[in-house]
CSV table of C-alpha atoms (C1' of nucleotides) in Angstrom, one decimal:
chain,number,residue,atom,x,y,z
A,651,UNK,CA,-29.9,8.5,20.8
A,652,UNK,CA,-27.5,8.4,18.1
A,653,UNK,CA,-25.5,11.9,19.0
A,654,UNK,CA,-25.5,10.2,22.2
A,655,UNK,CA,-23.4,7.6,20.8
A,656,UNK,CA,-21.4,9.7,18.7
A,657,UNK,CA,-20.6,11.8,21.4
A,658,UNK,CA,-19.1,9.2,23.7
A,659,UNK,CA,-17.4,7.7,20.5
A,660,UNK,CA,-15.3,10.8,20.2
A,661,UNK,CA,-14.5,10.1,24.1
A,662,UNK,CA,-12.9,6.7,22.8
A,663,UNK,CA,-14.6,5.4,25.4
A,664,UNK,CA,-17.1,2.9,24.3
A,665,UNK,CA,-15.1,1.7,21.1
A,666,UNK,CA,-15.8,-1.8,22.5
A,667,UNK,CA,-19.5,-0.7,22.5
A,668,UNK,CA,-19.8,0.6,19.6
A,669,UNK,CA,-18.3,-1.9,17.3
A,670,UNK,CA,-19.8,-4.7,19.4
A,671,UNK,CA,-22.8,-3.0,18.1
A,672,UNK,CA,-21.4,-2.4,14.5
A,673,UNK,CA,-21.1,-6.3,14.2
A,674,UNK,CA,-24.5,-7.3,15.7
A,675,UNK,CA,-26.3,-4.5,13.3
A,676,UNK,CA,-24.1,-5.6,10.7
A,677,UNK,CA,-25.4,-7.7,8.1
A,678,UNK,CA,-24.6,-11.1,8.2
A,679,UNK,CA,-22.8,-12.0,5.3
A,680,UNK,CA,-25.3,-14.6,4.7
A,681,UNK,CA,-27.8,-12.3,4.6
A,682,UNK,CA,-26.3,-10.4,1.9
A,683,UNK,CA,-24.6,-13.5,0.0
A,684,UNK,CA,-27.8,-14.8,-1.1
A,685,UNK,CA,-29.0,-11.6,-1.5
A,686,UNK,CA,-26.1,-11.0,-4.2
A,687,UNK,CA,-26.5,-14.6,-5.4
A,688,UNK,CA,-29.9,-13.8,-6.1
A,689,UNK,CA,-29.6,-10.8,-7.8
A,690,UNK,CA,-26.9,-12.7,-9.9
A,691,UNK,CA,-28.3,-14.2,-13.3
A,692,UNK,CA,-28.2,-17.8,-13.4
A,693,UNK,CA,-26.3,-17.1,-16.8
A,694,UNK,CA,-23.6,-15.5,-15.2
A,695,UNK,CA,-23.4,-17.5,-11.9
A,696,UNK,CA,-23.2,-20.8,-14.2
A,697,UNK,CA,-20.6,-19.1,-16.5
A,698,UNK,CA,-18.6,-18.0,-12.8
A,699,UNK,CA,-19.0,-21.6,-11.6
A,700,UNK,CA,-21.1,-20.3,-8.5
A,701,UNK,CA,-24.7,-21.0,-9.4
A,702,UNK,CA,-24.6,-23.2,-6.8
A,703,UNK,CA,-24.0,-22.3,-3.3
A,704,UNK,CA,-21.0,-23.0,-2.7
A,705,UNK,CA,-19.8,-25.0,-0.1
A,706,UNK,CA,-16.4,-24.3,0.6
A,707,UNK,CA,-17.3,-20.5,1.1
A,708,UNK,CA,-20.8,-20.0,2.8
A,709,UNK,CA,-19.8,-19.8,6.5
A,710,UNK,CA,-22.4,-17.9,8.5
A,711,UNK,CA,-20.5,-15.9,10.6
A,712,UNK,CA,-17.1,-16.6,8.7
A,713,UNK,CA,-14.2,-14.9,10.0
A,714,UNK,CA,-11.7,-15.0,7.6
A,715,UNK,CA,-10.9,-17.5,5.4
A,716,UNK,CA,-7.8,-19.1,5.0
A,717,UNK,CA,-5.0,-16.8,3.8
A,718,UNK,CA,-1.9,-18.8,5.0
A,719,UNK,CA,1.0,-16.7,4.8
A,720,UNK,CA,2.7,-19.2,3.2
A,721,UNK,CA,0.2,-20.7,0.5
A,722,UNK,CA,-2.2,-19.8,-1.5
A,723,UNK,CA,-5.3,-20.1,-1.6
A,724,UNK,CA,-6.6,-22.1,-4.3
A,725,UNK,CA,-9.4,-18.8,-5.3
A,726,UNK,CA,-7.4,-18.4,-8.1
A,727,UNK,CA,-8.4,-20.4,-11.0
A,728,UNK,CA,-7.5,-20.8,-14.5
A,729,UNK,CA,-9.8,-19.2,-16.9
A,730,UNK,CA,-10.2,-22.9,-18.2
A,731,UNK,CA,-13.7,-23.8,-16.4
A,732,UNK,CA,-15.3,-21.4,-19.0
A,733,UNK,CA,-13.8,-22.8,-22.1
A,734,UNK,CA,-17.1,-24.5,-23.2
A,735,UNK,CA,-19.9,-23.4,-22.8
A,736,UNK,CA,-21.6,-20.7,-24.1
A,737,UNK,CA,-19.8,-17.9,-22.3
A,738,UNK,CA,-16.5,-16.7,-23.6
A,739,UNK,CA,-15.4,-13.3,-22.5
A,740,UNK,CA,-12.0,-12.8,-23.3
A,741,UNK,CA,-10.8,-11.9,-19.8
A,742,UNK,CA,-7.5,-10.1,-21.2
A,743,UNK,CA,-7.0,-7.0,-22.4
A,744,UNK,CA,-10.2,-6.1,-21.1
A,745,UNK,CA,-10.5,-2.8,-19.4
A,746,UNK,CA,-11.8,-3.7,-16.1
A,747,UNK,CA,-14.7,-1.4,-14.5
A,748,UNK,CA,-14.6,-0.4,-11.1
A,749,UNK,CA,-13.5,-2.3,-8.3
A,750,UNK,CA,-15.5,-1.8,-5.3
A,751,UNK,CA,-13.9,-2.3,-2.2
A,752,UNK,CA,-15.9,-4.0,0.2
A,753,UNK,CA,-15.6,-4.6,3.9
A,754,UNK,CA,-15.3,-8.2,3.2
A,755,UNK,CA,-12.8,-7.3,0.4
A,756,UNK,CA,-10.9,-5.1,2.8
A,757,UNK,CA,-11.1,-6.8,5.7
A,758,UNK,CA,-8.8,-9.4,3.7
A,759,UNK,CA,-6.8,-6.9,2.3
A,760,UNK,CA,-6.2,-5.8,6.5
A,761,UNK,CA,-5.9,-9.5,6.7
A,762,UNK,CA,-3.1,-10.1,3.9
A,763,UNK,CA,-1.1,-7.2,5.1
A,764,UNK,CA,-1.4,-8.3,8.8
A,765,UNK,CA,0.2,-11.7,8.3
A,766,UNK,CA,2.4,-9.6,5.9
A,767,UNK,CA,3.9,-7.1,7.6
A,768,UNK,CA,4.0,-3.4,6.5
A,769,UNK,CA,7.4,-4.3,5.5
A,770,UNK,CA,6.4,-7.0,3.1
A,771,UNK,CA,3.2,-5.4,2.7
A,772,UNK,CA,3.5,-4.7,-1.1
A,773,UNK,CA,0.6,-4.4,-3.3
A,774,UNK,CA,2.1,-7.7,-4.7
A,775,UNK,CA,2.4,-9.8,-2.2
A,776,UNK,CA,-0.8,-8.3,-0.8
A,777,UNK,CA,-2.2,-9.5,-3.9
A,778,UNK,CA,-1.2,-12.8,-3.8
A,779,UNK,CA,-1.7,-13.4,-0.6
A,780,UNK,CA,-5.5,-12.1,-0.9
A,781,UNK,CA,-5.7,-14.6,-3.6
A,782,UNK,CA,-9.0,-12.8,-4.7
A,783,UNK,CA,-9.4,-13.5,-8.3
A,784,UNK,CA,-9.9,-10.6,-10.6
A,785,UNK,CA,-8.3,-8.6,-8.1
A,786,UNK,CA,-4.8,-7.2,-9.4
A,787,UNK,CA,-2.2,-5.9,-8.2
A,788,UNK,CA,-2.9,-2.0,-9.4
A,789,UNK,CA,-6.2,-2.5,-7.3
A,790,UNK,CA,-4.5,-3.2,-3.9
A,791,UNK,CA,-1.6,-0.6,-4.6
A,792,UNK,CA,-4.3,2.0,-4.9
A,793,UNK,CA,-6.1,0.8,-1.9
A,794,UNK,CA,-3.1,0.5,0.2
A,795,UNK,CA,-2.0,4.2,-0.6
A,796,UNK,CA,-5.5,4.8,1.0
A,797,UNK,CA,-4.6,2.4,3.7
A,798,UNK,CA,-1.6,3.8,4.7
A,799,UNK,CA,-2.9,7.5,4.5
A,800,UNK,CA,-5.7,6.6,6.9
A,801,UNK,CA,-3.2,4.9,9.2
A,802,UNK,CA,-0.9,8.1,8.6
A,803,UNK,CA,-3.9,9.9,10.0
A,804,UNK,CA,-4.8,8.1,12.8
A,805,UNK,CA,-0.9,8.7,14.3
A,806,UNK,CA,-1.1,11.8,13.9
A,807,UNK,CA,-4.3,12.3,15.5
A,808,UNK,CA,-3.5,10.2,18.6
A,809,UNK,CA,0.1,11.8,18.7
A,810,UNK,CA,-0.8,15.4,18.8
A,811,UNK,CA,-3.1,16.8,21.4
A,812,UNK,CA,-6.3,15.7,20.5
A,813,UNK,CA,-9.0,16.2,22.8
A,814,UNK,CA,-10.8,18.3,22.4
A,815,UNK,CA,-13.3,16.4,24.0
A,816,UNK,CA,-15.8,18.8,23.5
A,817,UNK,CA,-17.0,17.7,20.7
A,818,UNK,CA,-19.3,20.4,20.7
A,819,UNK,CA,-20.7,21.7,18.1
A,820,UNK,CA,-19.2,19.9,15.5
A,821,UNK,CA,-17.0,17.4,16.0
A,822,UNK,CA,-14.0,17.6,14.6
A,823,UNK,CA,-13.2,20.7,14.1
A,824,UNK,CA,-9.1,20.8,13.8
A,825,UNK,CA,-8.0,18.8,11.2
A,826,UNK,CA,-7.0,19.0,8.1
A,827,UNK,CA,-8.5,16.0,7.0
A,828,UNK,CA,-8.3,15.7,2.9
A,829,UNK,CA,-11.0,13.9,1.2
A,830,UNK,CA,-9.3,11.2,0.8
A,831,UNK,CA,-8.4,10.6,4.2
A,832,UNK,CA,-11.6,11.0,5.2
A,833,UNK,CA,-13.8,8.6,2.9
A,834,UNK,CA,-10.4,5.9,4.2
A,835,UNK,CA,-11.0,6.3,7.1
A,836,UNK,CA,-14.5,5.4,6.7
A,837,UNK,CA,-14.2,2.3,5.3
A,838,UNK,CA,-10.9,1.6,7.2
A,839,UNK,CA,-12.6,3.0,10.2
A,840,UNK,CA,-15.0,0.1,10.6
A,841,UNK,CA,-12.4,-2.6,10.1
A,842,UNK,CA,-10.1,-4.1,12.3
A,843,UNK,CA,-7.2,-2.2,12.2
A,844,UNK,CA,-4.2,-5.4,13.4
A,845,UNK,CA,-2.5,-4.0,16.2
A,846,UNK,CA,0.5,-5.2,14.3
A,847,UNK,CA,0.5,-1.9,12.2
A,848,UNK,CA,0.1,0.6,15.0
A,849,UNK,CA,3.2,-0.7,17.4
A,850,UNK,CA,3.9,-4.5,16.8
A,851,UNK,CA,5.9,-6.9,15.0
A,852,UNK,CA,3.7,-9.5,12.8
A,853,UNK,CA,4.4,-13.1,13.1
A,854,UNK,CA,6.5,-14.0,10.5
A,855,UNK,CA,9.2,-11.4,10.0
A,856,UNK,CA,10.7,-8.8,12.0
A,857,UNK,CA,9.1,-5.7,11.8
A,858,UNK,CA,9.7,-2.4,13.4
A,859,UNK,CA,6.7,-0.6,15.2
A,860,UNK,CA,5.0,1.4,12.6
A,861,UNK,CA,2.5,3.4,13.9
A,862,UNK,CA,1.6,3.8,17.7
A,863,UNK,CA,-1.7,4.4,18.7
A,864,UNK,CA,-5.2,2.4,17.5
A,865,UNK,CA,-7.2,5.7,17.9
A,866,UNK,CA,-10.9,5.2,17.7
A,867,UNK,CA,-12.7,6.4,14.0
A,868,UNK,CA,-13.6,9.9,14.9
A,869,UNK,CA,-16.7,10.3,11.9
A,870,UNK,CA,-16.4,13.8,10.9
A,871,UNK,CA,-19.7,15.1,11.5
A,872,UNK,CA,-19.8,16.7,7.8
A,873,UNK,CA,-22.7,16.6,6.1
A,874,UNK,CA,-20.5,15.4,3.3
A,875,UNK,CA,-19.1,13.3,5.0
A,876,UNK,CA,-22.3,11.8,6.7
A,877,UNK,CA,-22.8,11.0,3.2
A,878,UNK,CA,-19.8,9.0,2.8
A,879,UNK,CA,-20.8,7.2,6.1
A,880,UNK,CA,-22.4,5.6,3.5
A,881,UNK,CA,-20.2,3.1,2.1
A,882,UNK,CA,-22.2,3.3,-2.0
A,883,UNK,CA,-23.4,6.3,-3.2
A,884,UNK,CA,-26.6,6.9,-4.4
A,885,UNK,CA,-25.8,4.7,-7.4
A,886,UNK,CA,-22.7,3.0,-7.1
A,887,UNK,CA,-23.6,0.4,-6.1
A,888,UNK,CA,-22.3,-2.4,-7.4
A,889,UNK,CA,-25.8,-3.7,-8.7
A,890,UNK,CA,-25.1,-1.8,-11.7
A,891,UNK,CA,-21.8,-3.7,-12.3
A,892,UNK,CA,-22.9,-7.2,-10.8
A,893,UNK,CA,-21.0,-8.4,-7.8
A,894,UNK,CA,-17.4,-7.5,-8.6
A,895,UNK,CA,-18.2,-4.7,-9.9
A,896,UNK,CA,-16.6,-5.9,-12.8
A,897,UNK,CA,-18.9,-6.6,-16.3
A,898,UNK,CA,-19.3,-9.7,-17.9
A,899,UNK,CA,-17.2,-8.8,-20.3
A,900,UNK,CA,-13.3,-9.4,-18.6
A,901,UNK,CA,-14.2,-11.5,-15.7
A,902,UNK,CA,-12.4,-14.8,-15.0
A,903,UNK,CA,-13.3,-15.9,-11.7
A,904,UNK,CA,-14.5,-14.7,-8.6
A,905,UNK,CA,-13.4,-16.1,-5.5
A,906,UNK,CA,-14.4,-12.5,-4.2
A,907,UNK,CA,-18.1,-13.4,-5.0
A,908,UNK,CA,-17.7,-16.1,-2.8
A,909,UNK,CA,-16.1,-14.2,-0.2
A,910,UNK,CA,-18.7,-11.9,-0.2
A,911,UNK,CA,-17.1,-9.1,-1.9
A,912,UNK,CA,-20.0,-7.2,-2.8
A,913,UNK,CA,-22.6,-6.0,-0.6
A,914,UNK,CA,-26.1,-5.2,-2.1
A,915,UNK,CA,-28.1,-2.9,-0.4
A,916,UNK,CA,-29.9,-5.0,1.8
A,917,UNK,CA,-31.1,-2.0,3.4
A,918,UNK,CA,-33.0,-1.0,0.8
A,919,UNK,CA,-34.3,-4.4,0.6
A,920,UNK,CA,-34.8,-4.9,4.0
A,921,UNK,CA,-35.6,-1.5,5.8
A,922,UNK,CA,-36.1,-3.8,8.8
A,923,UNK,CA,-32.3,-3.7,8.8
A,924,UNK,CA,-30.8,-0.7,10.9
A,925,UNK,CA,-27.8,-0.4,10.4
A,926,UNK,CA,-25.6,2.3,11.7
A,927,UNK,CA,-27.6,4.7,10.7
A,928,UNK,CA,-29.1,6.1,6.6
A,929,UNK,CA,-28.1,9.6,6.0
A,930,UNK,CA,-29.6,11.7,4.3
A,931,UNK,CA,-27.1,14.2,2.7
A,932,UNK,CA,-28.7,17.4,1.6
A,933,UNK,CA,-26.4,18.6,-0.3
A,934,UNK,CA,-27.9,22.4,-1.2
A,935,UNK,CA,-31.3,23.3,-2.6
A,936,UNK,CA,-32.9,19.8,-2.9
A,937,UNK,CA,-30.1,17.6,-3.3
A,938,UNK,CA,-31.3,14.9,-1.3
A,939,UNK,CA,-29.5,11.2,-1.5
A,940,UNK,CA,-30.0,8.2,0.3
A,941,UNK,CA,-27.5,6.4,1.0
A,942,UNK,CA,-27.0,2.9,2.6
A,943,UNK,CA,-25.2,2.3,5.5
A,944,UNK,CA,-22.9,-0.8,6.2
A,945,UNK,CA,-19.2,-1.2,6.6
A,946,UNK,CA,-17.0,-3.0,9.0
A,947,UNK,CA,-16.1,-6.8,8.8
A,948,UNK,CA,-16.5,-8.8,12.0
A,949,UNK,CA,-13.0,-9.0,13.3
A,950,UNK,CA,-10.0,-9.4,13.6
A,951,UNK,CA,-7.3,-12.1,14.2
B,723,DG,C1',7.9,-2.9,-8.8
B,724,DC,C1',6.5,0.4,-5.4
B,725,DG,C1',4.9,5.1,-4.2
B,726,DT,C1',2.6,9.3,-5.2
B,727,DA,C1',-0.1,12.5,-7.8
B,728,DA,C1',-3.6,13.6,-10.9
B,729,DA,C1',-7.7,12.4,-13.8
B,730,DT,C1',-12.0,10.3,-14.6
B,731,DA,C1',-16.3,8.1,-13.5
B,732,DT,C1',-20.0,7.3,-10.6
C,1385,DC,C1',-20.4,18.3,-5.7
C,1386,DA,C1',-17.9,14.8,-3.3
C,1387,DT,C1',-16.0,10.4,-3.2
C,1388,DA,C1',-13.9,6.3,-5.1
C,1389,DT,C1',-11.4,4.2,-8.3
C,1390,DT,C1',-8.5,4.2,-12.0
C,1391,DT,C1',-4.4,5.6,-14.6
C,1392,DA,C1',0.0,7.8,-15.4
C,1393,DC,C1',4.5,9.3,-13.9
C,1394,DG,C1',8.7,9.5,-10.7
DNA sequence: GCGTAAATAT
DNA sequence: CATATTTACG
């Protein structure tokens, strides 16, 4: 059933099917919100300002929220809500731990640079315009180098003879597709890629046609990369870290919480949940990981 | 400040 | 071991 899909999917024939089907197997974020919520102490929700649910940012289904191109959203906060009670992490100076990009995350990152424009689309004013607290401008530089190699990869794919359609075999065979590339396109894969990038001009400023060609995510049948299908590893998830990712110690604020940046493994949770599909990467000799399976944001403006 | 490359951590 | 993220340098 699933090499069925697989199959067609390296047709780039049923993309429509397929990601209809990404977004009704995907986990609402609701689902996952509360999960996170949950899984949040109450010492740290109340010291984040988000013990309660909040109602500005709870939308079922939400698409995205408001990034205007020309304000800001009011996510960032000063670090003055904290100033009494009994948590004071100095949020400065403080090495941060790892940011874990989530589809949520990235689908506003997509967003931000959308409405941006690849010309204006500098880490900077992606930053800004994300308006995601905690998030800096380091963090989306890094992400859009991965960004931009992905959408490097797709033109290149769709410009040169591709094919193949056998995907016999394999899958992709040809293809020198560096790590990198391939764990971006994962996660990039299962976002909305705005058309904007591949051959338009974004509202708001004149840009020149960037890339050409939306091709479909070809998954690389690896068995590595299987395992990168799945979007934490074994143990990164971000329980570990909290919701941001980010420690107690050094965090400010997080509108991201409340835009759903991290995604616990509700599949783990709820095995009822069948997502795309759970690997299980063998990596040699008894290296067996399970890893959970969900990506793509719902879609796209 | 942005872009790219390499290093480190998970 | 591979991948993701972070950090340093150009």
């Amino acid at each position: 059933m699933v090499e069925d899909e697989e199959h067609r999917r390296m047709r780039g024939e049923v993309e429509h099917n397929w990601f209809a089907r990404w977004e009704e197997e995907l986990p609402s974020p609701e689902e996952l919100m509360p999960l996170s919520q949950s899984l949040i102490t109450p010492d740290l929700a109340v010291a984040f300002d988000i013990s309660s649910p909040n109602p500005s940012a709870a939308p079922p289904h939400t698409q995205l929220p408001p990034p205007p191109p020309e304000f800001e959203s009011p996510d960032l906060s000063a670090p003055s809500g904290a100033g009494s009670a009994g948590n004071e992490e100095p949020a400065r100076t403080l090495k941060r731990p790892r940011l874990v990009w989530t589809p949520q995350l990235h689908k506003r990152f997509v967003d931000a640079v959308a409405h941006l424009g690849i010309k204006n689309a500098v880490p900077k004013t992606i930053m800004q315009l994300m308006s995601v607290d905690g998030l800096t401008r380091e963090n989306v530089a890094s992400h859009l180098q991965k960004y931009r190699l992905y959408l490097k990869r797709m033109q290149g794919l769709s410009s040169s003879a591709v094919a193949g359609g056998s995907g016999a075999g394999g899958g992709v065979p040809p293809g020198p597709i560096s790590a990198v590339d391939a764990a971006t396109e994962q996660l990039f894969a299962g976002n909305p890629i705005p058309h904007s990038f591949l051959s338009r001009s974004v509202p708001g400023t004149g840009q020149e046609p960037f890339l050409q060609f939306m091709a479909p995510s070809l998954l690389p049948h690896h068995p590595q990369m299987a395992a990168a299908t799945a979007y934490y590893h074994q143990r990164q998830i971000g329980f570990d870290h909290g919701f941001l990712a980010m420690e107690p110690p050094g965090l400010q604020r997080m509108g991201a919480t409340s835009l759903g940046l991290i995604q616990p493994p509700a599949a783990a949770a709820h095995p009822a949940n069948s997502y795309g599909d759970n690997i299980n990467l063998s990596s040699r000799g008894g290296g067996e990981k399970r890893v959970l399976t969900l990506f793509p944001t719902g879609s796209e403006d």
